[in-house]
Structures are given as structure tokens and as C-alpha cells.
JSON list of C-alpha atoms in Angstrom, two decimals:
[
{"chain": "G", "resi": 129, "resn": "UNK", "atom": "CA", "xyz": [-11.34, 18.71, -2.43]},
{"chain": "G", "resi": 130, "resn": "UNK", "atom": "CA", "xyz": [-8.25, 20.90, -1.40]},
{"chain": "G", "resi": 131, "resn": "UNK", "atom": "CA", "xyz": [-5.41, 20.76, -3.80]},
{"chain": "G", "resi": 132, "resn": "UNK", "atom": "CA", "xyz": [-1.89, 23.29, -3.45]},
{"chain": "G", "resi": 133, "resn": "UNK", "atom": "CA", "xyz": [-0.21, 25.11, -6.03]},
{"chain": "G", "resi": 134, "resn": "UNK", "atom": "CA", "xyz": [2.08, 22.44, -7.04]},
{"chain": "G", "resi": 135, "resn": "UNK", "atom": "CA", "xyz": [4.30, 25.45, -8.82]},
{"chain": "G", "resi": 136, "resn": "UNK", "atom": "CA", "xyz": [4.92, 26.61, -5.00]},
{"chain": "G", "resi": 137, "resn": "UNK", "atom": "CA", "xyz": [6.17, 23.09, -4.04]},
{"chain": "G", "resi": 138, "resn": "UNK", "atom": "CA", "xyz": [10.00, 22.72, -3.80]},
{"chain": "G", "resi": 139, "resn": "UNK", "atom": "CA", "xyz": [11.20, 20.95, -6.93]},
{"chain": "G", "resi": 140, "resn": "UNK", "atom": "CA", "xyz": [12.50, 17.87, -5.05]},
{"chain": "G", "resi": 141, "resn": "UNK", "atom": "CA", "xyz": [9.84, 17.40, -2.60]},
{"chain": "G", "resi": 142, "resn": "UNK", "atom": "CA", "xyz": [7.63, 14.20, -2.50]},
{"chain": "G", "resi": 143, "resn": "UNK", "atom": "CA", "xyz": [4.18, 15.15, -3.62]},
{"chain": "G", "resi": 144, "resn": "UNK", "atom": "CA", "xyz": [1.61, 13.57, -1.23]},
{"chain": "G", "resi": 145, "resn": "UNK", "atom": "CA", "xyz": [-2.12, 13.49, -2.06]},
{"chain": "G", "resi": 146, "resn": "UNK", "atom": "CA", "xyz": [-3.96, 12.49, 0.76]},
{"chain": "G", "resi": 147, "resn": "UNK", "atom": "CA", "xyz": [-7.32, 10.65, 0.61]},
{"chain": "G", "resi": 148, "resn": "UNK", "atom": "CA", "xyz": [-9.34, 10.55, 3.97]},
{"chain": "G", "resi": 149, "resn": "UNK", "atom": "CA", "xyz": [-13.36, 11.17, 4.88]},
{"chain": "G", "resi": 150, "resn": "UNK", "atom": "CA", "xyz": [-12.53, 12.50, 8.26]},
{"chain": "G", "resi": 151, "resn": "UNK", "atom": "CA", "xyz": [-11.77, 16.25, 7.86]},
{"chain": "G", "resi": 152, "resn": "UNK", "atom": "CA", "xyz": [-10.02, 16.20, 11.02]},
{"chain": "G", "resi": 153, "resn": "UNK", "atom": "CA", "xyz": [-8.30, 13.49, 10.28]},
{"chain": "G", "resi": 154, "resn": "UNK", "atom": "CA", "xyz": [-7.24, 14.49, 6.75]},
{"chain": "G", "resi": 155, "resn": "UNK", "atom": "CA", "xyz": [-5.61, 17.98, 7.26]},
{"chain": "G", "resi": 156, "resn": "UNK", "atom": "CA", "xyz": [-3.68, 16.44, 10.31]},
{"chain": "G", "resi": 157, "resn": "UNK", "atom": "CA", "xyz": [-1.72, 13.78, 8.01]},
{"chain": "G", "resi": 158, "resn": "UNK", "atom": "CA", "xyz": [-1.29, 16.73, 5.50]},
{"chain": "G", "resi": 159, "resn": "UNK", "atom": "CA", "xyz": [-0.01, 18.59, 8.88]},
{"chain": "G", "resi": 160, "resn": "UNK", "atom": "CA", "xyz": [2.28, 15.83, 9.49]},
{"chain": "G", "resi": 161, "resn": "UNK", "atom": "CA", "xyz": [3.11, 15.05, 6.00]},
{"chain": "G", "resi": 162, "resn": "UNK", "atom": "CA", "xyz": [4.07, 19.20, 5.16]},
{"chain": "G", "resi": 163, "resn": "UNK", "atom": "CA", "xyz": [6.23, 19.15, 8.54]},
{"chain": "G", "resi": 164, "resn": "UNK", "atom": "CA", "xyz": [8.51, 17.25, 6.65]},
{"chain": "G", "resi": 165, "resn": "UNK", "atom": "CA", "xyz": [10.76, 19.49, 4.42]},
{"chain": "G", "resi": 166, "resn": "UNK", "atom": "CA", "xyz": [10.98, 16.71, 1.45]},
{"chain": "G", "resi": 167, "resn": "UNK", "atom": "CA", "xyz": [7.57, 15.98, 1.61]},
{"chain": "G", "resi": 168, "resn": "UNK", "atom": "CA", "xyz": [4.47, 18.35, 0.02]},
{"chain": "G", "resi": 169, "resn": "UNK", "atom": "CA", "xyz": [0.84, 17.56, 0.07]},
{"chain": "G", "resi": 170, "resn": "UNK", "atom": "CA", "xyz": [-0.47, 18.73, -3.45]},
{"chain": "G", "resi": 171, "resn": "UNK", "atom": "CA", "xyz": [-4.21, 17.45, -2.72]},
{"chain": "G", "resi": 172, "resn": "UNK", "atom": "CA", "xyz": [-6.50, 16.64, 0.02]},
{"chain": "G", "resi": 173, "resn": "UNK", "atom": "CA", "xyz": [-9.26, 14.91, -1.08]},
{"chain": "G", "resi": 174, "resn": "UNK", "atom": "CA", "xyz": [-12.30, 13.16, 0.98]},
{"chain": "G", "resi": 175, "resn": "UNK", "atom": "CA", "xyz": [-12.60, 10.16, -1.58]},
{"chain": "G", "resi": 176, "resn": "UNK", "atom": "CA", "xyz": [-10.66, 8.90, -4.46]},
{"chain": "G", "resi": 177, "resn": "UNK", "atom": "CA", "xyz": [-13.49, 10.57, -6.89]},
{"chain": "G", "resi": 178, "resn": "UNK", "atom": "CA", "xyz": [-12.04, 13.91, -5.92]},
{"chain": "G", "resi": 179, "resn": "UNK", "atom": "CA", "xyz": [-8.58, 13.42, -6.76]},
{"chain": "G", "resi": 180, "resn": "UNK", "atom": "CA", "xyz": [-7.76, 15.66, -9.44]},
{"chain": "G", "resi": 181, "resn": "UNK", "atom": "CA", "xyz": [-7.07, 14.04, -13.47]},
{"chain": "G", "resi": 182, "resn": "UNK", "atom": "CA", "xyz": [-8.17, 11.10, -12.30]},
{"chain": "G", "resi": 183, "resn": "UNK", "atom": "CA", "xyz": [-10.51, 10.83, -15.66]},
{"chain": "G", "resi": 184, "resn": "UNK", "atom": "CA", "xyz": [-7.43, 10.88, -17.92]},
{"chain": "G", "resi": 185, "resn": "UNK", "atom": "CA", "xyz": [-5.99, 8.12, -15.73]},
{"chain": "G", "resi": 186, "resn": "UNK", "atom": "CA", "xyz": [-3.48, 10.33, -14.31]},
{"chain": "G", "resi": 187, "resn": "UNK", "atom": "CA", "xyz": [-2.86, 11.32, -10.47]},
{"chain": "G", "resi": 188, "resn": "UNK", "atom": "CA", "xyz": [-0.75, 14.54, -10.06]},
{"chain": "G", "resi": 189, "resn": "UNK", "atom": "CA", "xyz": [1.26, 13.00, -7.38]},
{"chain": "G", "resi": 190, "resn": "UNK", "atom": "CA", "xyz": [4.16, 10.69, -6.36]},
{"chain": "G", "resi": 191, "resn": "UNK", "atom": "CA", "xyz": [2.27, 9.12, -3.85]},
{"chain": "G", "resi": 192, "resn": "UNK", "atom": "CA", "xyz": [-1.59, 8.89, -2.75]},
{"chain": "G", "resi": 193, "resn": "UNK", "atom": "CA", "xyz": [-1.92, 8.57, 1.14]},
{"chain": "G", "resi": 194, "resn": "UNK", "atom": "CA", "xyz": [-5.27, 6.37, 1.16]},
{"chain": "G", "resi": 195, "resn": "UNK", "atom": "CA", "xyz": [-7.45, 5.85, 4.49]},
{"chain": "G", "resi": 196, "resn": "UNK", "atom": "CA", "xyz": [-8.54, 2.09, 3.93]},
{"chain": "G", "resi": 197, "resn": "UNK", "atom": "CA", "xyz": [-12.08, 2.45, 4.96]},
{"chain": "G", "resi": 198, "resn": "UNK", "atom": "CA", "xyz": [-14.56, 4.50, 2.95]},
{"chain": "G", "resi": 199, "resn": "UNK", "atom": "CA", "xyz": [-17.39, 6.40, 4.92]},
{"chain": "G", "resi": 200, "resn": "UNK", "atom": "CA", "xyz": [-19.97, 3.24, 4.45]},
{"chain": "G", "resi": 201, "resn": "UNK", "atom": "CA", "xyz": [-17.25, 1.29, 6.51]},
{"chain": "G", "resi": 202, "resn": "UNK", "atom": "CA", "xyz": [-15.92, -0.75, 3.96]},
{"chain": "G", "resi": 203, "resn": "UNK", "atom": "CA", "xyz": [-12.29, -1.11, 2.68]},
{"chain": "G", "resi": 204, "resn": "UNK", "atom": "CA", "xyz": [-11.62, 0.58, -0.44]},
{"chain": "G", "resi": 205, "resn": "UNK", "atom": "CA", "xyz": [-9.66, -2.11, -2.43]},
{"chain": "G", "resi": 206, "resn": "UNK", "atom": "CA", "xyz": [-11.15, -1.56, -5.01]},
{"chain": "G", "resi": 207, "resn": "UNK", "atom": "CA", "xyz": [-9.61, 1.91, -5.23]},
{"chain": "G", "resi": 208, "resn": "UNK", "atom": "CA", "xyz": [-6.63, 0.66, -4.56]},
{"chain": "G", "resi": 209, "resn": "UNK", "atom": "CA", "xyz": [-6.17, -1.06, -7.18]},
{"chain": "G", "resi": 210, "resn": "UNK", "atom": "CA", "xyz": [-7.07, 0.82, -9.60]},
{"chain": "G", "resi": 211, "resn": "UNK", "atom": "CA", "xyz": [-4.86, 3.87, -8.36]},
{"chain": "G", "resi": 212, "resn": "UNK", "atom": "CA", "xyz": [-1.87, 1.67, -7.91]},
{"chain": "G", "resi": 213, "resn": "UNK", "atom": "CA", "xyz": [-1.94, 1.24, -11.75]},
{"chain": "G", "resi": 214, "resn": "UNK", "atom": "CA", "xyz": [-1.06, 4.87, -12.13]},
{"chain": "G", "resi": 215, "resn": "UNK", "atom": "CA", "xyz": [0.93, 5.68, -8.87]},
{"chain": "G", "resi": 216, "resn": "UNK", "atom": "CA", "xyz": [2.24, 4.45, -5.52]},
{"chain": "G", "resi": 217, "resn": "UNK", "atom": "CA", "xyz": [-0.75, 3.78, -2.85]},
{"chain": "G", "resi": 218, "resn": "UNK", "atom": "CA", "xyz": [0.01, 3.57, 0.85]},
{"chain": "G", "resi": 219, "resn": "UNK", "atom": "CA", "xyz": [-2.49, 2.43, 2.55]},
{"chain": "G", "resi": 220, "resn": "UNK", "atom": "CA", "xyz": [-3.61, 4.15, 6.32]},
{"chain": "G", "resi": 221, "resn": "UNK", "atom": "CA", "xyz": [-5.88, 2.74, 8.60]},
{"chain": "G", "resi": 222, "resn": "UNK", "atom": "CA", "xyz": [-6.56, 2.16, 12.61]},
{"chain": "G", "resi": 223, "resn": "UNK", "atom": "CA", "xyz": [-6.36, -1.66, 12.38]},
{"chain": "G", "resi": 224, "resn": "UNK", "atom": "CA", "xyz": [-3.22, -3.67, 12.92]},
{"chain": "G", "resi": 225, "resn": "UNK", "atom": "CA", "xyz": [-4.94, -6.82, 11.57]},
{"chain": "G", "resi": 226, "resn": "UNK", "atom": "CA", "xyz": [-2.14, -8.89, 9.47]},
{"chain": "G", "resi": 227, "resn": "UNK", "atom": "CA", "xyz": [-5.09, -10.35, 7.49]},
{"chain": "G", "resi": 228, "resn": "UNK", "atom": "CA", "xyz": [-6.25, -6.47, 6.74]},
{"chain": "G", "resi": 229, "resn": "UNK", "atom": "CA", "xyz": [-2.93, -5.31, 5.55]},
{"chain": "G", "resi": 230, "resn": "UNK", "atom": "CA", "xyz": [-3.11, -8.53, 3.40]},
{"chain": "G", "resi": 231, "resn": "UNK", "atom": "CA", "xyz": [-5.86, -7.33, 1.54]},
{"chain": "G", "resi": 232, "resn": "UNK", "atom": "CA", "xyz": [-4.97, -4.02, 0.72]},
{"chain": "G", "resi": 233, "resn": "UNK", "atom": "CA", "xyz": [-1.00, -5.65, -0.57]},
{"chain": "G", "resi": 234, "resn": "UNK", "atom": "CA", "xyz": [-3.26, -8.12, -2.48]},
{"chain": "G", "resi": 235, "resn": "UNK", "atom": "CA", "xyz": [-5.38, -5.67, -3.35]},
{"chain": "G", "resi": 236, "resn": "UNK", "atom": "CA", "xyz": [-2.03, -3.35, -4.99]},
{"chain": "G", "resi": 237, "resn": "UNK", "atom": "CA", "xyz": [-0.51, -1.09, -1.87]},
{"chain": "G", "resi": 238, "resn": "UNK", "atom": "CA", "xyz": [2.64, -0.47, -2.24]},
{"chain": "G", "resi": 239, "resn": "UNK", "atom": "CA", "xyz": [2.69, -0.17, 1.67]},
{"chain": "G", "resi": 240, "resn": "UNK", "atom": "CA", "xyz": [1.06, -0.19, 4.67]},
{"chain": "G", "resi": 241, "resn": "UNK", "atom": "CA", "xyz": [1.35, 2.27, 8.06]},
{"chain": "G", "resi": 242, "resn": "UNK", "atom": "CA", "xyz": [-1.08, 2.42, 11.24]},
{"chain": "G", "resi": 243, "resn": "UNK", "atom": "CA", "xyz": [-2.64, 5.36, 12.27]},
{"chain": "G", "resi": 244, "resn": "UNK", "atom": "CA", "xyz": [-0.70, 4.38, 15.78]},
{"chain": "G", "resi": 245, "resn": "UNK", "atom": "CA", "xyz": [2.54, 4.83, 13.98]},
{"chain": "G", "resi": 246, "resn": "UNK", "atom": "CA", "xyz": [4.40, 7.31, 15.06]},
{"chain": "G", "resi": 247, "resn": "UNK", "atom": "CA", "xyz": [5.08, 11.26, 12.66]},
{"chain": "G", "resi": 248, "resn": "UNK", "atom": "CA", "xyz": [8.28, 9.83, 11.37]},
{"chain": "G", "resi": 249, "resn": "UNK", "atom": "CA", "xyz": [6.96, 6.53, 9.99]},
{"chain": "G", "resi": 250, "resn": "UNK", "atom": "CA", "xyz": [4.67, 8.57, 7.66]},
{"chain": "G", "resi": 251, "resn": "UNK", "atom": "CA", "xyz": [7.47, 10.42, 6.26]},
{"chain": "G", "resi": 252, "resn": "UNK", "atom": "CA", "xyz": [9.64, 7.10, 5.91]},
{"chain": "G", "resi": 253, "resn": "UNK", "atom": "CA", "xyz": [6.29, 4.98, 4.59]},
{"chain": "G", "resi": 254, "resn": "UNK", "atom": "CA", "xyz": [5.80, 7.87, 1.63]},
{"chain": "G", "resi": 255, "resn": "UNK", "atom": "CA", "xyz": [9.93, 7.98, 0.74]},
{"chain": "G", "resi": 256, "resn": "UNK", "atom": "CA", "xyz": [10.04, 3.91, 0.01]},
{"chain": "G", "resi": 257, "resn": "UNK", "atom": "CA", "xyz": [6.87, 3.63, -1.59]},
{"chain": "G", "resi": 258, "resn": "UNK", "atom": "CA", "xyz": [7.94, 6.73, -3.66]},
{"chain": "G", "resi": 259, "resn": "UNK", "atom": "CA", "xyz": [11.14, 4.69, -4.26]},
{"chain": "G", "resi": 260, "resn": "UNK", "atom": "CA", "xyz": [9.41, 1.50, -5.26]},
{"chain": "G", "resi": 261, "resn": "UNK", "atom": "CA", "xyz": [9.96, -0.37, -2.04]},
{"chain": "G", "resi": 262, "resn": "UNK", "atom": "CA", "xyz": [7.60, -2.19, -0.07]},
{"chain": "G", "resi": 263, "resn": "UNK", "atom": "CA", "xyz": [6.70, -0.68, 3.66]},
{"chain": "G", "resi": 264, "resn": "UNK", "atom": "CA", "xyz": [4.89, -2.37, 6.17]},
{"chain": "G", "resi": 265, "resn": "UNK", "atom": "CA", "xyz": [4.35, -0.46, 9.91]},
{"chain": "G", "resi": 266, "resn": "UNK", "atom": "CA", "xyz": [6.15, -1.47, 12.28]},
{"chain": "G", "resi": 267, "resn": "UNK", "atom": "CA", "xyz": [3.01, -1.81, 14.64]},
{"chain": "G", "resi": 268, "resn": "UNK", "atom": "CA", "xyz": [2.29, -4.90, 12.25]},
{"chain": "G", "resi": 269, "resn": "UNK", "atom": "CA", "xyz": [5.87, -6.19, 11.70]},
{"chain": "G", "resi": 270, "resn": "UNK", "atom": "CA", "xyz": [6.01, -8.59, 14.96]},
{"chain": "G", "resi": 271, "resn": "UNK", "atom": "CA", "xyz": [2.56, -9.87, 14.04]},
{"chain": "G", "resi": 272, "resn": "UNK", "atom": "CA", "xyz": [3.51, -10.75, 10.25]},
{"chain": "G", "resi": 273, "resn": "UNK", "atom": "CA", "xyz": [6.45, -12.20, 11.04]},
{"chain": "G", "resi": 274, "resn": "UNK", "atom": "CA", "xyz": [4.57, -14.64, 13.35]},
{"chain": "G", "resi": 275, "resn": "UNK", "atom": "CA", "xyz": [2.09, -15.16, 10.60]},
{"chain": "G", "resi": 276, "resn": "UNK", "atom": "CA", "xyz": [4.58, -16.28, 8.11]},
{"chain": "G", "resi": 277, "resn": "UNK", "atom": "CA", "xyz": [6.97, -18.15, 10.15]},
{"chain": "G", "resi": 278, "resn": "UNK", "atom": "CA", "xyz": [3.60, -20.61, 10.83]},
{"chain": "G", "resi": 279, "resn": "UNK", "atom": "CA", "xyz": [2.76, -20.55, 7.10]},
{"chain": "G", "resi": 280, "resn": "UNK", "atom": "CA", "xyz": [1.34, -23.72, 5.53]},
{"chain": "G", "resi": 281, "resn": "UNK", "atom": "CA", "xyz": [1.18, -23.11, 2.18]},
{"chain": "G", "resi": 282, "resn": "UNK", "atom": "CA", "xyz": [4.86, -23.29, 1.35]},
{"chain": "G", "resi": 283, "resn": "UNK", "atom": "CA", "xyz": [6.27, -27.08, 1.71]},
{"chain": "G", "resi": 284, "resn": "UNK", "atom": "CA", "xyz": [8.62, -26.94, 4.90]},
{"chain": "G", "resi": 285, "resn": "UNK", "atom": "CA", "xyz": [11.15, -28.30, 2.58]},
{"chain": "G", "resi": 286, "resn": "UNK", "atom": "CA", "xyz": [10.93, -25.83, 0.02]},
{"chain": "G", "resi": 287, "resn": "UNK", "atom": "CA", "xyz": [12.07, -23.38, 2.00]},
{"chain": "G", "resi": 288, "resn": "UNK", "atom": "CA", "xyz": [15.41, -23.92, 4.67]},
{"chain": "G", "resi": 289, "resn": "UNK", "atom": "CA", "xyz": [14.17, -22.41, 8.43]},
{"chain": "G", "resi": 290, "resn": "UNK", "atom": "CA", "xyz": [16.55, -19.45, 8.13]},
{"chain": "G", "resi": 291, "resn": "UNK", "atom": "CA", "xyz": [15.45, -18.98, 4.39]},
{"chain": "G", "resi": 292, "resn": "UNK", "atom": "CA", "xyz": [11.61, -18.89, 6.14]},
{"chain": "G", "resi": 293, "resn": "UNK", "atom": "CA", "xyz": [12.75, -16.47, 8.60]},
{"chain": "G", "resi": 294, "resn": "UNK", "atom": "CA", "xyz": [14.56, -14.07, 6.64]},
{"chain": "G", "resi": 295, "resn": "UNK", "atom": "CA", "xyz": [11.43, -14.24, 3.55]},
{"chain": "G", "resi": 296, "resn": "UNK", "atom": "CA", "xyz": [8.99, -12.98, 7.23]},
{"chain": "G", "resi": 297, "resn": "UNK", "atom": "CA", "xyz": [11.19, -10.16, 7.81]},
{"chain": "G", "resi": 298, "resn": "UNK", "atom": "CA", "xyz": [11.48, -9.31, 4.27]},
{"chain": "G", "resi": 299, "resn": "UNK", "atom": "CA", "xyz": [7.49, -9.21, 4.34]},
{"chain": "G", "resi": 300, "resn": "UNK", "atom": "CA", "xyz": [7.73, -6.57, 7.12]},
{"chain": "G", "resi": 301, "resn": "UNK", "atom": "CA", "xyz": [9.81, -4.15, 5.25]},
{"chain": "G", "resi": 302, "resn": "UNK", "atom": "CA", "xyz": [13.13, -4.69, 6.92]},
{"chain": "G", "resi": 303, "resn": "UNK", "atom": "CA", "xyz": [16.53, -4.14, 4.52]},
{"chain": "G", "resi": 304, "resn": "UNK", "atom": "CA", "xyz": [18.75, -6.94, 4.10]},
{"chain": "G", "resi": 305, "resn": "UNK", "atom": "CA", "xyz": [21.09, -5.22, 6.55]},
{"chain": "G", "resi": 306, "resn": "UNK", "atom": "CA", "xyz": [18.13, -4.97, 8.89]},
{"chain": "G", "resi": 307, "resn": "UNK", "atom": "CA", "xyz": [17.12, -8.54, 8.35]},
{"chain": "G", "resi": 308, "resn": "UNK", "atom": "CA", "xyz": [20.38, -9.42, 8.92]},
{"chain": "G", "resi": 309, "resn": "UNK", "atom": "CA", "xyz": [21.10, -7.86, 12.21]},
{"chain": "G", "resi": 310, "resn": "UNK", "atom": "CA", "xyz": [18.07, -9.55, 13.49]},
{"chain": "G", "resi": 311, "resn": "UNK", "atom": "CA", "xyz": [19.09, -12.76, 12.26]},
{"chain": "G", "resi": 312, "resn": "UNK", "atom": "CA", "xyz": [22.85, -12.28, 13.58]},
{"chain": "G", "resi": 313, "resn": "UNK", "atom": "CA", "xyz": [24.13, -13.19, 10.48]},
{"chain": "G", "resi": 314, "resn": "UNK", "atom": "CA", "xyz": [25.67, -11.30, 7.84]},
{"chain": "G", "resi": 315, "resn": "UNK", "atom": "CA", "xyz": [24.17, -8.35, 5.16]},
{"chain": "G", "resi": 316, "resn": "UNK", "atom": "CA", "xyz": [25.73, -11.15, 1.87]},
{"chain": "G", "resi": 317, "resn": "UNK", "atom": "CA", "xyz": [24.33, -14.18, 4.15]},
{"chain": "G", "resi": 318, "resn": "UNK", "atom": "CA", "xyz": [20.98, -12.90, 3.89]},
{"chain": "G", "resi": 319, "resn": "UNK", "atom": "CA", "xyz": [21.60, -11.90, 0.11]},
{"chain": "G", "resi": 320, "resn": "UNK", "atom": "CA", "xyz": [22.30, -15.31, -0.26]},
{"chain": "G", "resi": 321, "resn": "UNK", "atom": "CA", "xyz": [19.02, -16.42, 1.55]},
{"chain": "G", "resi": 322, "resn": "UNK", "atom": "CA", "xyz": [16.96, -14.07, -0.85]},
{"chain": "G", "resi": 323, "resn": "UNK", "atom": "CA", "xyz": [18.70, -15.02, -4.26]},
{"chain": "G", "resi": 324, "resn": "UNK", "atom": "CA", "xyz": [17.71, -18.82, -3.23]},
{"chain": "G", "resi": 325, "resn": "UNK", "atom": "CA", "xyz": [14.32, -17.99, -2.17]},
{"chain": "G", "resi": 326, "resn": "UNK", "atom": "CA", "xyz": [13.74, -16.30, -5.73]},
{"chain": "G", "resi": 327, "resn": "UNK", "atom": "CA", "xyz": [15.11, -18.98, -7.40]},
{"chain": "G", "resi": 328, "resn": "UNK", "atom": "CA", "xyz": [13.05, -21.76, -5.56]},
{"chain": "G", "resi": 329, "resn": "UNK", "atom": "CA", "xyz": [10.00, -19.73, -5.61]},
{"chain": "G", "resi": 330, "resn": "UNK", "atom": "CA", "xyz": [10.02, -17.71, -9.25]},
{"chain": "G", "resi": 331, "resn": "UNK", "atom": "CA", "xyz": [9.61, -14.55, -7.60]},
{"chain": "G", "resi": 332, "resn": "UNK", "atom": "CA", "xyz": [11.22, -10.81, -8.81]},
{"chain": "G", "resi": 333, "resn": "UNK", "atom": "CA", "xyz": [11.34, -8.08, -6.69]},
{"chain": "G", "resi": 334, "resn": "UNK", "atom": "CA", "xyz": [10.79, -7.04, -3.06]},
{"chain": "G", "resi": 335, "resn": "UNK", "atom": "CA", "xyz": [7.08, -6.80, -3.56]},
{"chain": "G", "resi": 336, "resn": "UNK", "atom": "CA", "xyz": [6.74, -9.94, -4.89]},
{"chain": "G", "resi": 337, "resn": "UNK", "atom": "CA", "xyz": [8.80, -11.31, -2.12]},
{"chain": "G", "resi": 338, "resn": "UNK", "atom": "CA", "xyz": [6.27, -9.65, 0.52]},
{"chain": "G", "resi": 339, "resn": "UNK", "atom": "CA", "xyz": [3.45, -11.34, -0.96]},
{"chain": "G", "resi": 340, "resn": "UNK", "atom": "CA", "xyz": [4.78, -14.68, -0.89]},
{"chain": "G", "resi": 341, "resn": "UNK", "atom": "CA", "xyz": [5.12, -14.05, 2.73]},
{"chain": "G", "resi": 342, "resn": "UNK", "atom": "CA", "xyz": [1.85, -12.31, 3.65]},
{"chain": "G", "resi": 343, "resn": "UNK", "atom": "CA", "xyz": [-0.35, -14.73, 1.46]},
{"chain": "G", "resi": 344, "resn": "UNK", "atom": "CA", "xyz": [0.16, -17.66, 3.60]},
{"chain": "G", "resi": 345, "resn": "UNK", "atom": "CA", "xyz": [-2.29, -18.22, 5.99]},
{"chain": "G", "resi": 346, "resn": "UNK", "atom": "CA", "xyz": [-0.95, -19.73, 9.86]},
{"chain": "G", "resi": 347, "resn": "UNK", "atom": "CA", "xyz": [-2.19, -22.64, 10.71]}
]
């Protein structure tokens, strides 16, 4: 495990640990992270048991940077949810499969970016998840939105076709302004959307709002 001098770190910056079994692959997202001039790495770490204070159930970070699949091949969810408890996870991996980003936001990621993305997605993925916003890559935006605008498990009339559409962008980490430029409608039209698909559906914040998106399966 590699960690940096977090006294030489900029007292603003974002402070990044990143989590990967690929050497390789781990000091070239810490490359791509530290290119960034708001954004630090303070550890690298090949698994989540080398992250440092994890005992005392604290992560010296703002944000762990977690490749999804551990070296036996399978996801790490359980880490994931067990670090999201004490800090923002954002989940990397290679596949763009809607139903694998599903499981890690089930699971507790605060986001989710492909390895296809491109430098600056990293650095915007780690700033909203640092803020407490949801981010999903874009490579899997298109694909989620498909997803959830053939969802089952929310009665059709629940849910107005516009109020469907804007709740799938939402899901892929669009703004409201974003979502509403898409839609061609207004930035308070799509407020309006979200305060009634709250209301009908009990839900709180963005987060909450993704997962009512991404948990329903197309039919």
C-alpha cells in the first residue's frame, strides 16, 4: 500500500484513495487523478484491507476510487458497502452493464464511471460524489435511460410519461438544467416533475431518486 503525505496536499484539494489490484492500472488513475490540480491521491492501495485506519472505522479520504472486481473476479459489494458508511465510494470498472452498475448503487456507490470514460469524467465523478451527488458515466447513461423508461415495476399511472422520462435522466446523473435541455422544457418544469415524483413515490434526495430509477427491471 502507497499512501502520500497528506500534510504536502493543498488544503482544498479532493483527497482520492484509490483501490485497484492491477499495479498498472492503479498508479495510472492516481496519474490521472493528481493531473488534476483540485484533486490529490493520499493512498493507493491494492484491496480495501490496505486502506489505512480502516480498523477504527475511519478512511483518511474524501473519496475512495474502488475497482469493482477483486482479484478472484468477483465484485466487491461487499466492500462497498461497508466503506460507503464512512465515506463516498465511486465505483470503477470495464463493464458498461446497467444491471452491474445496479449492484454496486444497491450495494452503496455513491457513483459509477467506466474505465472507457474519458480523464475528465474521473475528475468530475470524484467532485459530485465528494459533494454528495449521484454520478453515473456517461458510457452507461443512454443504456439506463432505456432501462428505466421500459420499467415495470412502477404502475404506468403512477408516474405521468414526462415525469418517467425526466426520473431516467435523473438516474443517469444529469442536473435539472441538463434534464431539462434534453427534455426541451424548462429548468422549474422539470423541478416541478421531481417535487411530484417525490411526493408520489416517498423518496428524499437525488440518490434516492436514482435508485427508484435503476431498480426497475425492463421488461
Amino acid at each position: 500500500m502507497d499512501t502520500t503525505d497528506t500534510a504536502t496536499l493543498p488544503a482544498d484539494a479532493l483527497r482520492v484513495a484509490v483501490v485497484d489490484d492491477h499495479p498498472v492500472a492503479r498508479r495510472g488513475i492516481a496519474a490521472i487523478v493528481d493531473s488534476f490540480p483540485d484533486l490529490r491521491v493520499c493512498a493507493l492501495a491494492a484491496s480495501v484491507d490496505e486502506l489505512p485506519r480502516l480498523a477504527d472505522s475511519r478512511v483518511d479520504a474524501d473519496v475512495i476510487l474502488l475497482d469493482l472486481y477483486r482479484a478472484d473476479g468477483h465484485p466487491a459489494l461487499a466492500a462497498i458497502t461497508e466503506l460507503s458508511a464512512r465515506c463516498p465510494v465511486l465505483v470503477l470498472s470495464a463493464s458498461r452493464s446497467p444491471a452491474v452498475a445496479l449492484a454496486a448503487v444497491r450495494a452503496g456507490a455513491a457513483g459509477f464511471v467506466t474505465k472507457a470514460a474519458e480523464e475528465k469524467a474521473y475528475a468530475t465523478a470524484i467532485r459530485a460524489v465528494a459533494a454528495g451527488t449521484f454520478y453515473l458515466s456517461a458510457q452507461l447513461a443512454d443504456l439506463i435511460q432505456a432501462a428505466t423508461m421500459r420499467a415495470a415495476s412502477v404502475p404506468q399511472d403512477t408516474l405521468s410519461p414526462r415525469e418517467q422520462e425526466a426520473l431516467g435522466l435523473i438516474a443517469c446523473g444529469f442536473t435539472h438544467q441538463q434534464t431539462a435541455t434534453r427534455m426541451g422544457v424548462s429548468k422549474g418544469t422539470v423541478d416541478t416533475y421531481i417535487a411530484r415524483i417525490r411526493t408520489k413515490l416517498q423518496l428524499g434526495n437525488k440518490a434516492e431518486l436514482a435508485l427508484a430509477a435503476l431498480r426497475q427491471p425492463a421488461v
